[in-house]
PDB file of C-alpha atoms in Angstrom:
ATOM      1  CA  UNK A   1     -17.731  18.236 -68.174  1.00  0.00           C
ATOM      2  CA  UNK A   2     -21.214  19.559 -67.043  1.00  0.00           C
ATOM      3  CA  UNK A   3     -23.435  16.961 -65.748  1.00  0.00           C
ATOM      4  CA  UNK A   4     -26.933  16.766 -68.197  1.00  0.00           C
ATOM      5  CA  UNK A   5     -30.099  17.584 -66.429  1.00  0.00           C
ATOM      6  CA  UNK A   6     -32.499  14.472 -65.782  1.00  0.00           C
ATOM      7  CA  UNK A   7     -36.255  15.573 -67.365  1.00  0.00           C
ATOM      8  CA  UNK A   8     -38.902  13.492 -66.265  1.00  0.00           C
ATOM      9  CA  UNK A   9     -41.814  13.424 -69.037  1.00  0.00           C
ATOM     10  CA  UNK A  10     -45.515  12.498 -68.111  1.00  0.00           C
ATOM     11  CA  UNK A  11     -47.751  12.349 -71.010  1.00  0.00           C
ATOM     12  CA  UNK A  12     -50.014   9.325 -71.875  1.00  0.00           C
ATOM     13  CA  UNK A  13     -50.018  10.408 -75.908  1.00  0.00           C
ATOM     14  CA  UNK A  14     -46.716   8.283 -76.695  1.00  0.00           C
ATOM     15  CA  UNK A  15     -46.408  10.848 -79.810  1.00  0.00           C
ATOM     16  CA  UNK A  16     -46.129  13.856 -77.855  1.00  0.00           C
ATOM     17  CA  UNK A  17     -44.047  11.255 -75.453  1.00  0.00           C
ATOM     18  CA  UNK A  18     -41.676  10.827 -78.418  1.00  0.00           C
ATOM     19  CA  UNK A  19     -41.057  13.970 -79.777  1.00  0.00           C
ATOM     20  CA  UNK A  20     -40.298  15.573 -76.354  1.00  0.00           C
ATOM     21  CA  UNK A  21     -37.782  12.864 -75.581  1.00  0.00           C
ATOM     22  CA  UNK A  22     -35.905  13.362 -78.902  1.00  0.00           C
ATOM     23  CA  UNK A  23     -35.907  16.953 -78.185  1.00  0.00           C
ATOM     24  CA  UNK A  24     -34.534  16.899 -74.580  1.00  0.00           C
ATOM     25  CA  UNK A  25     -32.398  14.453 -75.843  1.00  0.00           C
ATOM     26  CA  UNK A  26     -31.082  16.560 -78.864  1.00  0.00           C
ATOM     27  CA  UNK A  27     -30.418  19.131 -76.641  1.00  0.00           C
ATOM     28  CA  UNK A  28     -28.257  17.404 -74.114  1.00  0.00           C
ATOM     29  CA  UNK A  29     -30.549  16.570 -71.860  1.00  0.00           C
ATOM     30  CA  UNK A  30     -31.288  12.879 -70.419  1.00  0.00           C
ATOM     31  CA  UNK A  31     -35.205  11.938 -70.882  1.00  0.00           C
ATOM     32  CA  UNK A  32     -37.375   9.562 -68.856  1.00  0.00           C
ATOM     33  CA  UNK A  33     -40.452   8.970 -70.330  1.00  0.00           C
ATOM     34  CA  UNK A  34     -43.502   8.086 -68.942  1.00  0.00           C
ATOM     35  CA  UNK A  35     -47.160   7.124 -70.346  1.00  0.00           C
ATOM     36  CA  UNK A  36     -48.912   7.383 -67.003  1.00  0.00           C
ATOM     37  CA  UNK A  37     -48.455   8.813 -63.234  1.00  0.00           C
ATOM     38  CA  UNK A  38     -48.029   5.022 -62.002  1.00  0.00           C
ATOM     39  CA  UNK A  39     -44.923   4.633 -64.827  1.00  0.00           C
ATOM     40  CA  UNK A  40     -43.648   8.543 -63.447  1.00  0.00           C
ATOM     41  CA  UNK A  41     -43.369   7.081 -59.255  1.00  0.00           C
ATOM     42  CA  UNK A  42     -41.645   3.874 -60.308  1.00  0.00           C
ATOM     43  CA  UNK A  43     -38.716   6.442 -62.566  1.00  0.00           C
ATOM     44  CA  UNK A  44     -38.899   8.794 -59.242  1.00  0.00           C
ATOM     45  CA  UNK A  45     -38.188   5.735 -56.952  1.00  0.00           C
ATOM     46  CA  UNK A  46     -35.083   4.862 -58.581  1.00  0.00           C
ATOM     47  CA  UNK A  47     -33.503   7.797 -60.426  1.00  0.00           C
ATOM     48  CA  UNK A  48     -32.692  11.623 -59.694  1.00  0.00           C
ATOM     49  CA  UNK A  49     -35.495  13.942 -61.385  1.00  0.00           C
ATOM     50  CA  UNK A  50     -34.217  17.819 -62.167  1.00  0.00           C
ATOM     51  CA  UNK A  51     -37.405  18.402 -64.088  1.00  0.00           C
ATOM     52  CA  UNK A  52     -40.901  16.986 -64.691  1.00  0.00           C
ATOM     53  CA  UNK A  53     -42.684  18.142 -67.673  1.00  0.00           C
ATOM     54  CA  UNK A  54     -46.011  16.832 -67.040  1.00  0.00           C
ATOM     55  CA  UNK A  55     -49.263  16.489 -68.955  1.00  0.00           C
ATOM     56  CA  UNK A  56     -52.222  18.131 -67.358  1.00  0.00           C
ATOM     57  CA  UNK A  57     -55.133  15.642 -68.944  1.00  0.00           C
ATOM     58  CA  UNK A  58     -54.411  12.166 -68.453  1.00  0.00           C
ATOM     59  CA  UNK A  59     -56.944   9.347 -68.058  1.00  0.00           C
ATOM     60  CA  UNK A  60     -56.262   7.706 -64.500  1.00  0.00           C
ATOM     61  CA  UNK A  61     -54.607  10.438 -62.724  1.00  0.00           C
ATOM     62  CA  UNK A  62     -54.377  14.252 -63.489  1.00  0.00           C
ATOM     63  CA  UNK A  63     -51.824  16.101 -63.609  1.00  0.00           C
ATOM     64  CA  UNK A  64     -52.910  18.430 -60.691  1.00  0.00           C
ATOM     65  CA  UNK A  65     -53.357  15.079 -58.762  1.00  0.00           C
ATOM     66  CA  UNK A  66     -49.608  14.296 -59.417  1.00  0.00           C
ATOM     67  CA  UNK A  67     -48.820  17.465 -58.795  1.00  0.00           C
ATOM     68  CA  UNK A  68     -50.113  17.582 -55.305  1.00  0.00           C
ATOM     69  CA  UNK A  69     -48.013  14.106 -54.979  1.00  0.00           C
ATOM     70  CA  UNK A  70     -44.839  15.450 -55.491  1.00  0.00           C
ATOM     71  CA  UNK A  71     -45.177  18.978 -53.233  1.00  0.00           C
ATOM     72  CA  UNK A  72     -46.526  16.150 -50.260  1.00  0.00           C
ATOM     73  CA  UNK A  73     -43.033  14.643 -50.411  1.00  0.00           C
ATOM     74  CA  UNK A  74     -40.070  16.063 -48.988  1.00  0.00           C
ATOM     75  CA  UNK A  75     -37.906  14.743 -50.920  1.00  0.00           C
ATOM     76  CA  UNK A  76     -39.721  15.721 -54.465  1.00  0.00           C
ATOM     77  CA  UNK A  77     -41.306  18.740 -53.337  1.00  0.00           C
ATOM     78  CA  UNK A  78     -38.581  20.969 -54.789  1.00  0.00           C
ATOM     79  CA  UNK A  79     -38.403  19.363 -58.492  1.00  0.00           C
ATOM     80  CA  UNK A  80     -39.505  22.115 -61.035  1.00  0.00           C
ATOM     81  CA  UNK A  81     -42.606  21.365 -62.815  1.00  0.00           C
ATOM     82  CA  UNK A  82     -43.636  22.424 -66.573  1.00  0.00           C
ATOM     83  CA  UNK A  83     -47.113  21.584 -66.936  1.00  0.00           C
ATOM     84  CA  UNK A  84     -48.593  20.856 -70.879  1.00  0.00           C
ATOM     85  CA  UNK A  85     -51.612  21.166 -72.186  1.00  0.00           C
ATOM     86  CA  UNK A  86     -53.415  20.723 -75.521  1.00  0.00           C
TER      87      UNK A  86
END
C-alpha cells in the first residue's frame, strides 16, 4: 500500500482552508490545515510535511516571510512549496 503524501496548507481564509483540505483529502492525500504561519511551525514541529501549499497574503506574516523560514532550516529546506494567490 503506497504511503499518502502529508500537504501542509497555509491560508488564513478558512474557506479557501476548507475546500483545499477536502480536495487533498478526496484525492488521497492527508491535509494539515493551517489559518496562520504561527498554526503552520507548531504542525511542522510535530509531523512530517511532503508539501506546503501556502498563501502568499496573509495578515501577520507573508508568505515570502515563511518562505524564507523554511529554506533557513535544514531540516525543511527541501519541502516543495506551491504558493497561492488571489
Amino acid at each position: 500500500m503506497a504511503t499518502r503524501a502529508n500537504i501542509l496548507i497555509v491560508d488564513d481564509d478558512k474557506d479557501q482552508l476548507d475546500l483545499f483540505g477536502l480536495l487533498l483529502e478526496k484525492a488521497k492525500f492527508k491535509a494539515f490545515k493551517a489559518l496562520s504561519v504561527d498554526e503552520a511551525m507548531q504542525i511542522l514541529e510535530c509531523e512530517k510535511v511532503d508539501c506546503v501549499v501556502l498563501d502568499v497574503f496573509m495578515p501577520t506574516t507573508s508568505g515570502q516571510v515563511f518562505t524564507q523560514y523554511l529554506r533557513a532550516h535544514d531540516a525543511l529546506q527541501d519541502i516543495p512549496i506551491i504558493m497561492l494567490t488571489a
